Amino acid sequence: MASTAKIALCLTGRTIEEDLELIKQYKDYIDMVELRVDYLDDDEKLFIRKFPSLAKIPTILTIRRHCDGGKFCDGEANRTTLFARGLAYADQDSRKNFTYVDIETDFDVPCLQDAALAFGTKIIRSFHSIESPIDEIEKKFRSIRKTGFEIPKIAFKPKNLQDVSNLMKESARIKDYEHIAIALGPLGLPSRILATKINSCITYVSAKNSPEDFAFLGQIDPITLTQTYNFRQINEDTSVFGIMGYPLKFTNSPKFHNENFKKRKMNCVYIPIRCENAEETVQFADANNIKGLSVTLPFKKDILKSGVLNFISETTGEVQAANTILKTCEGWKGFNTDVNGFIKSFLEFSGYRNLFFKKIAIIGAGGAANACAYAVKKLRGNACIFNRTLSKAREIANLYGFRYAPLNADYLYALEKYNDIIIQTTSVGFGCEQDSESNKKNDPIFFYEFKGFEKVFDLIYLPEKTPMLARAEKAGCSICNGSNMLEYQGIDQFELFTGEKY
Ligand code: NAP
């Protein structure tokens, strides 16, 4: 069985002391570090030779040029001097030397390479393409690997998921020599989390507060990698699930699913897949043997229109939106677990068994609103849909025989008629600071004054209390956020993914 990929923390401190501090902070979550000399202040560069003895952890010596995505701009002669400084006076105790040196394919200084090899420093022979993808990965690896002592590394910026898929597929095929394969940027995250599965021997991570110019690499921090994604448990037999969405900046789903896999000792991992196109994501899933996906913004409806699903469940057909897709022997199947998640959480919160005689305002008319409207209809409630784009409100209202109105102060009178229960389903307020004052931008019904009798349910779970919910609570209303709904819909997903009772 292939060994687990090692986790290398990129050190981007301006001083050696800062870098040592980072090692202290993350030592339990990493196997090695990469000293990025190009991030060090000039006077600190004088002392790189002593770094491995201070770090007491296997270290890669890297001086990345600007053209390869680094910060070094002082020319190749100065870079050669710096490499020589790092590799000179090798110690008999190999722990006091750099374990690896990263040398680009076009940097050919035989005496440095010989010195490295003579003292047991392994060479990572790297090729970076920060503008465009590389097609023939396997061929490229073979051409980079000049001697059997070198570990070839390819890192490139993918243009789409197909590029990431190529890299992962071809890298996984190489079993006879160590190599490193990385797709850069947020699109490439699967290649980092699944490094072991694709036989890439090192995955790179960075500290949570890394410099901003590092963010384009799409690295995650070592704690998230090891705790949220159970990286060290991933092996070639691990089943992969994920969440597709765009921009997919915040999601609690990986934490939920991976924690549950871990608790039950299931050899599974759940990863984020940032994508711009539903069809392409399903092709990516097929190519990489991904068995099931959660579907989030903005693909819940698109996934049905894309024609990639061979079957859809009854609820999915009714609400015309899927939030879960599963690969079965008969093809991809679509499900909607939002409806059940909402019903369960809402009934628990309200204490109601049905919604007879209740007048309900549904704020918003997106995919989530559709699921809530379907649920309200099922529970026999009477609703009015309020939305910024009136046509969308009309579309949902017509489906279920509800009323609809524009979402603005001119229609306050309508909201005041449908205020037994207010269900907030827009994304307004999502991700805003906890305790921020309600305003037009973070509170979709800022113009409405709560009376105190309303039951107010907001699908948003981050922050825990949106400005709208905080206002409702202050007025005496009972309130509920979307975290239980998220959990309940996640439980149904978990059962679909694993075929096991939660
Ligand atoms: P969606 O299909 O994209 O719909 C977004 C809705 O928000 C639309 O009604 C849109 O109005 C409205 N909206 C966006 N920006 C607005 C603004 N500035 N002013 C007024 N209205 C605005 O998204 P979705 O899938 O329904 O998700 C909506 C929210 O529900 C998200 O925050 C999501 O996280 C949350 N959600 C939570 C759960 C859970 O389990 N707790 C499950 C699903 C969704 P227009 O039509 O005018 O654009």
PDB file of N, CA and C in Angstrom, residues 107-178:
ATOM      1  N   PHE A 107      17.121  25.392 -13.487  1.00  0.00           N
ATOM      2  CA  PHE A 107      18.234  25.890 -12.672  1.00  0.00           C
ATOM      3  C   PHE A 107      19.277  24.775 -12.602  1.00  0.00           C
ATOM      4  N   ASP A 108      20.289  24.907 -13.456  1.00  0.00           N
ATOM      5  CA  ASP A 108      21.215  23.792 -13.601  1.00  0.00           C
ATOM      6  C   ASP A 108      22.603  24.185 -13.102  1.00  0.00           C
ATOM      7  N   VAL A 109      22.874  23.908 -11.813  1.00  0.00           N
ATOM      8  CA  VAL A 109      24.190  24.229 -11.263  1.00  0.00           C
ATOM      9  C   VAL A 109      24.761  22.930 -10.686  1.00  0.00           C
ATOM     10  N   PRO A 110      25.490  22.152 -11.519  1.00  0.00           N
ATOM     11  CA  PRO A 110      25.907  20.804 -11.115  1.00  0.00           C
ATOM     12  C   PRO A 110      26.619  20.742  -9.773  1.00  0.00           C
ATOM     13  N   CYS A 111      27.474  21.731  -9.461  1.00  0.00           N
ATOM     14  CA  CYS A 111      28.225  21.597  -8.203  1.00  0.00           C
ATOM     15  C   CYS A 111      27.301  21.657  -6.989  1.00  0.00           C
ATOM     16  N   LEU A 112      26.217  22.464  -7.093  1.00  0.00           N
ATOM     17  CA  LEU A 112      25.256  22.527  -5.983  1.00  0.00           C
ATOM     18  C   LEU A 112      24.520  21.204  -5.840  1.00  0.00           C
ATOM     19  N   GLN A 113      24.126  20.669  -6.998  1.00  0.00           N
ATOM     20  CA  GLN A 113      23.401  19.396  -6.978  1.00  0.00           C
ATOM     21  C   GLN A 113      24.265  18.282  -6.404  1.00  0.00           C
ATOM     22  N   ASP A 114      25.553  18.282  -6.809  1.00  0.00           N
ATOM     23  CA  ASP A 114      26.471  17.250  -6.312  1.00  0.00           C
ATOM     24  C   ASP A 114      26.645  17.381  -4.808  1.00  0.00           C
ATOM     25  N   ALA A 115      26.792  18.651  -4.358  1.00  0.00           N
ATOM     26  CA  ALA A 115      26.978  18.875  -2.921  1.00  0.00           C
ATOM     27  C   ALA A 115      25.763  18.361  -2.161  1.00  0.00           C
ATOM     28  N   ALA A 116      24.584  18.676  -2.682  1.00  0.00           N
ATOM     29  CA  ALA A 116      23.356  18.239  -2.010  1.00  0.00           C
ATOM     30  C   ALA A 116      23.339  16.718  -1.895  1.00  0.00           C
ATOM     31  N   LEU A 117      23.588  16.057  -3.006  1.00  0.00           N
ATOM     32  CA  LEU A 117      23.493  14.593  -3.015  1.00  0.00           C
ATOM     33  C   LEU A 117      24.567  13.956  -2.142  1.00  0.00           C
ATOM     34  N   ALA A 118      25.777  14.547  -2.147  1.00  0.00           N
ATOM     35  CA  ALA A 118      26.876  13.979  -1.368  1.00  0.00           C
ATOM     36  C   ALA A 118      26.526  13.934   0.115  1.00  0.00           C
ATOM     37  N   PHE A 119      25.747  14.907   0.569  1.00  0.00           N
ATOM     38  CA  PHE A 119      25.435  14.943   1.999  1.00  0.00           C
ATOM     39  C   PHE A 119      24.004  14.486   2.309  1.00  0.00           C
ATOM     40  N   GLY A 120      23.417  13.808   1.360  1.00  0.00           N
ATOM     41  CA  GLY A 120      22.108  13.180   1.633  1.00  0.00           C
ATOM     42  C   GLY A 120      20.927  14.120   1.557  1.00  0.00           C
ATOM     43  N   THR A 121      21.131  15.324   1.008  1.00  0.00           N
ATOM     44  CA  THR A 121      19.982  16.223   0.827  1.00  0.00           C
ATOM     45  C   THR A 121      19.286  15.841  -0.478  1.00  0.00           C
ATOM     46  N   LYS A 122      18.004  15.469  -0.383  1.00  0.00           N
ATOM     47  CA  LYS A 122      17.297  15.036  -1.591  1.00  0.00           C
ATOM     48  C   LYS A 122      16.895  16.245  -2.422  1.00  0.00           C
ATOM     49  N   ILE A 123      16.899  16.046  -3.725  1.00  0.00           N
ATOM     50  CA  ILE A 123      16.528  17.169  -4.605  1.00  0.00           C
ATOM     51  C   ILE A 123      15.076  17.028  -5.047  1.00  0.00           C
ATOM     52  N   ILE A 124      14.301  18.092  -4.802  1.00  0.00           N
ATOM     53  CA  ILE A 124      12.958  18.163  -5.390  1.00  0.00           C
ATOM     54  C   ILE A 124      13.124  18.991  -6.659  1.00  0.00           C
ATOM     55  N   ARG A 125      12.889  18.353  -7.802  1.00  0.00           N
ATOM     56  CA  ARG A 125      13.106  19.047  -9.086  1.00  0.00           C
ATOM     57  C   ARG A 125      11.752  19.588  -9.530  1.00  0.00           C
ATOM     58  N   SER A 126      11.570  20.919  -9.418  1.00  0.00           N
ATOM     59  CA  SER A 126      10.198  21.417  -9.580  1.00  0.00           C
ATOM     60  C   SER A 126       9.957  22.176 -10.869  1.00  0.00           C
ATOM     61  N   PHE A 127       8.722  22.047 -11.312  1.00  0.00           N
ATOM     62  CA  PHE A 127       8.277  22.790 -12.493  1.00  0.00           C
ATOM     63  C   PHE A 127       6.976  23.497 -12.133  1.00  0.00           C
ATOM     64  N   HIS A 128       6.993  24.840 -12.254  1.00  0.00           N
ATOM     65  CA  HIS A 128       5.812  25.630 -11.879  1.00  0.00           C
ATOM     66  C   HIS A 128       5.229  26.299 -13.099  1.00  0.00           C
ATOM     67  N   SER A 129       3.939  26.253 -13.223  1.00  0.00           N
ATOM     68  CA  SER A 129       3.286  26.993 -14.301  1.00  0.00           C
ATOM     69  C   SER A 129       2.136  27.740 -13.644  1.00  0.00           C
ATOM     70  N   ILE A 130       2.394  29.009 -13.313  1.00  0.00           N
ATOM     71  CA  ILE A 130       1.381  29.712 -12.511  1.00  0.00           C
ATOM     72  C   ILE A 130       0.329  30.400 -13.371  1.00  0.00           C
ATOM     73  N   GLU A 131       0.494  30.327 -14.681  1.00  0.00           N
ATOM     74  CA  GLU A 131      -0.494  30.957 -15.563  1.00  0.00           C
ATOM     75  C   GLU A 131      -1.418  29.946 -16.213  1.00  0.00           C
ATOM     76  N   SER A 132      -0.869  28.773 -16.556  1.00  0.00           N
ATOM     77  CA  SER A 132      -1.689  27.857 -17.359  1.00  0.00           C
ATOM     78  C   SER A 132      -1.454  26.401 -16.950  1.00  0.00           C
ATOM     79  N   PRO A 133      -2.406  25.539 -17.318  1.00  0.00           N
ATOM     80  CA  PRO A 133      -2.272  24.117 -16.942  1.00  0.00           C
ATOM     81  C   PRO A 133      -1.268  23.366 -17.814  1.00  0.00           C
ATOM     82  N   ILE A 134      -0.945  22.144 -17.408  1.00  0.00           N
ATOM     83  CA  ILE A 134      -0.070  21.281 -18.203  1.00  0.00           C
ATOM     84  C   ILE A 134      -0.892  20.059 -18.593  1.00  0.00           C
ATOM     85  N   ASP A 135      -0.763  19.633 -19.844  1.00  0.00           N
ATOM     86  CA  ASP A 135      -1.612  18.532 -20.315  1.00  0.00           C
ATOM     87  C   ASP A 135      -1.047  17.148 -20.012  1.00  0.00           C
ATOM     88  N   GLU A 136       0.160  16.893 -20.537  1.00  0.00           N
ATOM     89  CA  GLU A 136       0.672  15.521 -20.430  1.00  0.00           C
ATOM     90  C   GLU A 136       1.534  15.370 -19.184  1.00  0.00           C
ATOM     91  N   ILE A 137       0.851  15.148 -18.093  1.00  0.00           N
ATOM     92  CA  ILE A 137       1.502  15.185 -16.781  1.00  0.00           C
ATOM     93  C   ILE A 137       2.568  14.083 -16.660  1.00  0.00           C
ATOM     94  N   GLU A 138       2.185  12.873 -17.040  1.00  0.00           N
ATOM     95  CA  GLU A 138       3.084  11.734 -16.838  1.00  0.00           C
ATOM     96  C   GLU A 138       4.378  11.947 -17.640  1.00  0.00           C
ATOM     97  N   LYS A 139       4.194  12.403 -18.863  1.00  0.00           N
ATOM     98  CA  LYS A 139       5.345  12.654 -19.742  1.00  0.00           C
ATOM     99  C   LYS A 139       6.234  13.752 -19.140  1.00  0.00           C
ATOM    100  N   LYS A 140       5.569  14.776 -18.618  1.00  0.00           N
ATOM    101  CA  LYS A 140       6.309  15.891 -18.029  1.00  0.00           C
ATOM    102  C   LYS A 140       7.117  15.403 -16.813  1.00  0.00           C
ATOM    103  N   PHE A 141       6.496  14.565 -15.986  1.00  0.00           N
ATOM    104  CA  PHE A 141       7.215  14.033 -14.829  1.00  0.00           C
ATOM    105  C   PHE A 141       8.474  13.293 -15.289  1.00  0.00           C
ATOM    106  N   ARG A 142       8.304  12.476 -16.330  1.00  0.00           N
ATOM    107  CA  ARG A 142       9.439  11.668 -16.800  1.00  0.00           C
ATOM    108  C   ARG A 142      10.574  12.567 -17.291  1.00  0.00           C
ATOM    109  N   SER A 143      10.181  13.685 -17.961  1.00  0.00           N
ATOM    110  CA  SER A 143      11.238  14.546 -18.506  1.00  0.00           C
ATOM    111  C   SER A 143      11.930  15.353 -17.397  1.00  0.00           C
ATOM    112  N   ILE A 144      11.200  15.641 -16.322  1.00  0.00           N
ATOM    113  CA  ILE A 144      11.788  16.434 -15.227  1.00  0.00           C
ATOM    114  C   ILE A 144      12.777  15.596 -14.423  1.00  0.00           C
ATOM    115  N   ARG A 145      12.442  14.309 -14.282  1.00  0.00           N
ATOM    116  CA  ARG A 145      13.212  13.451 -13.385  1.00  0.00           C
ATOM    117  C   ARG A 145      14.494  13.007 -14.088  1.00  0.00           C
ATOM    118  N   LYS A 146      15.549  13.802 -13.848  1.00  0.00           N
ATOM    119  CA  LYS A 146      16.781  13.530 -14.592  1.00  0.00           C
ATOM    120  C   LYS A 146      17.531  12.331 -14.025  1.00  0.00           C
ATOM    121  N   THR A 147      17.539  12.209 -12.699  1.00  0.00           N
ATOM    122  CA  THR A 147      18.213  11.059 -12.093  1.00  0.00           C
ATOM    123  C   THR A 147      17.253  10.384 -11.132  1.00  0.00           C
ATOM    124  N   GLY A 148      17.565   9.176 -10.752  1.00  0.00           N
ATOM    125  CA  GLY A 148      16.708   8.427  -9.838  1.00  0.00           C
ATOM    126  C   GLY A 148      16.681   9.005  -8.431  1.00  0.00           C
ATOM    127  N   PHE A 149      17.594   9.938  -8.127  1.00  0.00           N
ATOM    128  CA  PHE A 149      17.637  10.504  -6.770  1.00  0.00           C
ATOM    129  C   PHE A 149      16.680  11.682  -6.616  1.00  0.00           C
ATOM    130  N   GLU A 150      16.128  12.127  -7.714  1.00  0.00           N
ATOM    131  CA  GLU A 150      15.359  13.371  -7.640  1.00  0.00           C
ATOM    132  C   GLU A 150      13.856  13.100  -7.558  1.00  0.00           C
ATOM    133  N   ILE A 151      13.169  13.975  -6.823  1.00  0.00           N
ATOM    134  CA  ILE A 151      11.707  13.864  -6.726  1.00  0.00           C
ATOM    135  C   ILE A 151      11.120  14.932  -7.650  1.00  0.00           C
ATOM    136  N   PRO A 152      10.504  14.555  -8.747  1.00  0.00           N
ATOM    137  CA  PRO A 152       9.939  15.576  -9.626  1.00  0.00           C
ATOM    138  C   PRO A 152       8.659  16.166  -9.029  1.00  0.00           C
ATOM    139  N   LYS A 153       8.502  17.466  -9.229  1.00  0.00           N
ATOM    140  CA  LYS A 153       7.313  18.151  -8.700  1.00  0.00           C
ATOM    141  C   LYS A 153       6.690  19.000  -9.802  1.00  0.00           C
ATOM    142  N   ILE A 154       5.377  18.884  -9.965  1.00  0.00           N
ATOM    143  CA  ILE A 154       4.657  19.746 -10.919  1.00  0.00           C
ATOM    144  C   ILE A 154       3.594  20.505 -10.145  1.00  0.00           C
ATOM    145  N   ALA A 155       3.591  21.831 -10.312  1.00  0.00           N
ATOM    146  CA  ALA A 155       2.541  22.655  -9.711  1.00  0.00           C
ATOM    147  C   ALA A 155       2.039  23.590 -10.794  1.00  0.00           C
ATOM    148  N   PHE A 156       0.761  23.562 -11.057  1.00  0.00           N
ATOM    149  CA  PHE A 156       0.243  24.482 -12.085  1.00  0.00           C
ATOM    150  C   PHE A 156      -1.115  25.035 -11.703  1.00  0.00           C
ATOM    151  N   LYS A 157      -1.453  26.116 -12.373  1.00  0.00           N
ATOM    152  CA  LYS A 157      -2.748  26.779 -12.144  1.00  0.00           C
ATOM    153  C   LYS A 157      -3.755  26.189 -13.118  1.00  0.00           C
ATOM    154  N   PRO A 158      -4.755  25.448 -12.608  1.00  0.00           N
ATOM    155  CA  PRO A 158      -5.753  24.879 -13.526  1.00  0.00           C
ATOM    156  C   PRO A 158      -6.721  25.956 -14.011  1.00  0.00           C
ATOM    157  N   LYS A 159      -7.245  25.760 -15.210  1.00  0.00           N
ATOM    158  CA  LYS A 159      -8.257  26.699 -15.715  1.00  0.00           C
ATOM    159  C   LYS A 159      -9.657  26.193 -15.348  1.00  0.00           C
ATOM    160  N   ASN A 160      -9.765  24.885 -15.210  1.00  0.00           N
ATOM    161  CA  ASN A 160     -11.060  24.303 -14.854  1.00  0.00           C
ATOM    162  C   ASN A 160     -10.831  22.955 -14.145  1.00  0.00           C
ATOM    163  N   LEU A 161     -11.948  22.335 -13.754  1.00  0.00           N
ATOM    164  CA  LEU A 161     -11.832  21.073 -13.006  1.00  0.00           C
ATOM    165  C   LEU A 161     -11.262  19.945 -13.848  1.00  0.00           C
ATOM    166  N   GLN A 162     -11.443  20.047 -15.168  1.00  0.00           N
ATOM    167  CA  GLN A 162     -10.892  19.028 -16.068  1.00  0.00           C
ATOM    168  C   GLN A 162      -9.360  18.988 -15.930  1.00  0.00           C
ATOM    169  N   ASP A 163      -8.743  20.174 -15.799  1.00  0.00           N
ATOM    170  CA  ASP A 163      -7.285  20.226 -15.620  1.00  0.00           C
ATOM    171  C   ASP A 163      -6.869  19.562 -14.308  1.00  0.00           C
ATOM    172  N   VAL A 164      -7.673  19.794 -13.263  1.00  0.00           N
ATOM    173  CA  VAL A 164      -7.356  19.190 -11.961  1.00  0.00           C
ATOM    174  C   VAL A 164      -7.488  17.673 -12.070  1.00  0.00           C
ATOM    175  N   SER A 165      -8.537  17.273 -12.771  1.00  0.00           N
ATOM    176  CA  SER A 165      -8.801  15.849 -12.949  1.00  0.00           C
ATOM    177  C   SER A 165      -7.651  15.157 -13.681  1.00  0.00           C
ATOM    178  N   ASN A 166      -7.146  15.786 -14.745  1.00  0.00           N
ATOM    179  CA  ASN A 166      -6.015  15.218 -15.499  1.00  0.00           C
ATOM    180  C   ASN A 166      -4.827  14.989 -14.594  1.00  0.00           C
ATOM    181  N   LEU A 167      -4.513  16.034 -13.817  1.00  0.00           N
ATOM    182  CA  LEU A 167      -3.362  15.942 -12.919  1.00  0.00           C
ATOM    183  C   LEU A 167      -3.549  14.788 -11.931  1.00  0.00           C
ATOM    184  N   MET A 168      -4.745  14.704 -11.363  1.00  0.00           N
ATOM    185  CA  MET A 168      -4.978  13.691 -10.334  1.00  0.00           C
ATOM    186  C   MET A 168      -4.924  12.277 -10.918  1.00  0.00           C
ATOM    187  N   LYS A 169      -5.530  12.137 -12.081  1.00  0.00           N
ATOM    188  CA  LYS A 169      -5.580  10.806 -12.710  1.00  0.00           C
ATOM    189  C   LYS A 169      -4.177  10.321 -13.085  1.00  0.00           C
ATOM    190  N   GLU A 170      -3.425  11.222 -13.725  1.00  0.00           N
ATOM    191  CA  GLU A 170      -2.092  10.811 -14.195  1.00  0.00           C
ATOM    192  C   GLU A 170      -1.128  10.622 -13.031  1.00  0.00           C
ATOM    193  N   SER A 171      -1.244  11.477 -12.025  1.00  0.00           N
ATOM    194  CA  SER A 171      -0.369  11.332 -10.867  1.00  0.00           C
ATOM    195  C   SER A 171      -0.645   9.996 -10.159  1.00  0.00           C
ATOM    196  N   ALA A 172      -1.930   9.644 -10.076  1.00  0.00           N
ATOM    197  CA  ALA A 172      -2.301   8.388  -9.389  1.00  0.00           C
ATOM    198  C   ALA A 172      -1.722   7.177 -10.112  1.00  0.00           C
ATOM    199  N   ARG A 173      -1.513   7.312 -11.410  1.00  0.00           N
ATOM    200  CA  ARG A 173      -0.990   6.165 -12.187  1.00  0.00           C
ATOM    201  C   ARG A 173       0.484   5.892 -11.906  1.00  0.00           C
ATOM    202  N   ILE A 174       1.204   6.942 -11.447  1.00  0.00           N
ATOM    203  CA  ILE A 174       2.654   6.773 -11.237  1.00  0.00           C
ATOM    204  C   ILE A 174       2.891   6.124  -9.873  1.00  0.00           C
ATOM    205  N   LYS A 175       3.422   4.903  -9.911  1.00  0.00           N
ATOM    206  CA  LYS A 175       3.589   4.190  -8.634  1.00  0.00           C
ATOM    207  C   LYS A 175       5.053   3.829  -8.396  1.00  0.00           C
ATOM    208  N   ASP A 176       5.909   4.022  -9.416  1.00  0.00           N
ATOM    209  CA  ASP A 176       7.262   3.489  -9.281  1.00  0.00           C
ATOM    210  C   ASP A 176       8.301   4.507  -8.812  1.00  0.00           C
ATOM    211  N   TYR A 177       7.941   5.767  -8.659  1.00  0.00           N
ATOM    212  CA  TYR A 177       8.886   6.725  -8.073  1.00  0.00           C
ATOM    213  C   TYR A 177       8.125   7.830  -7.333  1.00  0.00           C
ATOM    214  N   GLU A 178       8.794   8.422  -6.338  1.00  0.00           N
ATOM    215  CA  GLU A 178       8.160   9.502  -5.571  1.00  0.00           C
ATOM    216  C   GLU A 178       8.005  10.721  -6.452  1.00  0.00           C
TER     217      GLU A 178
END
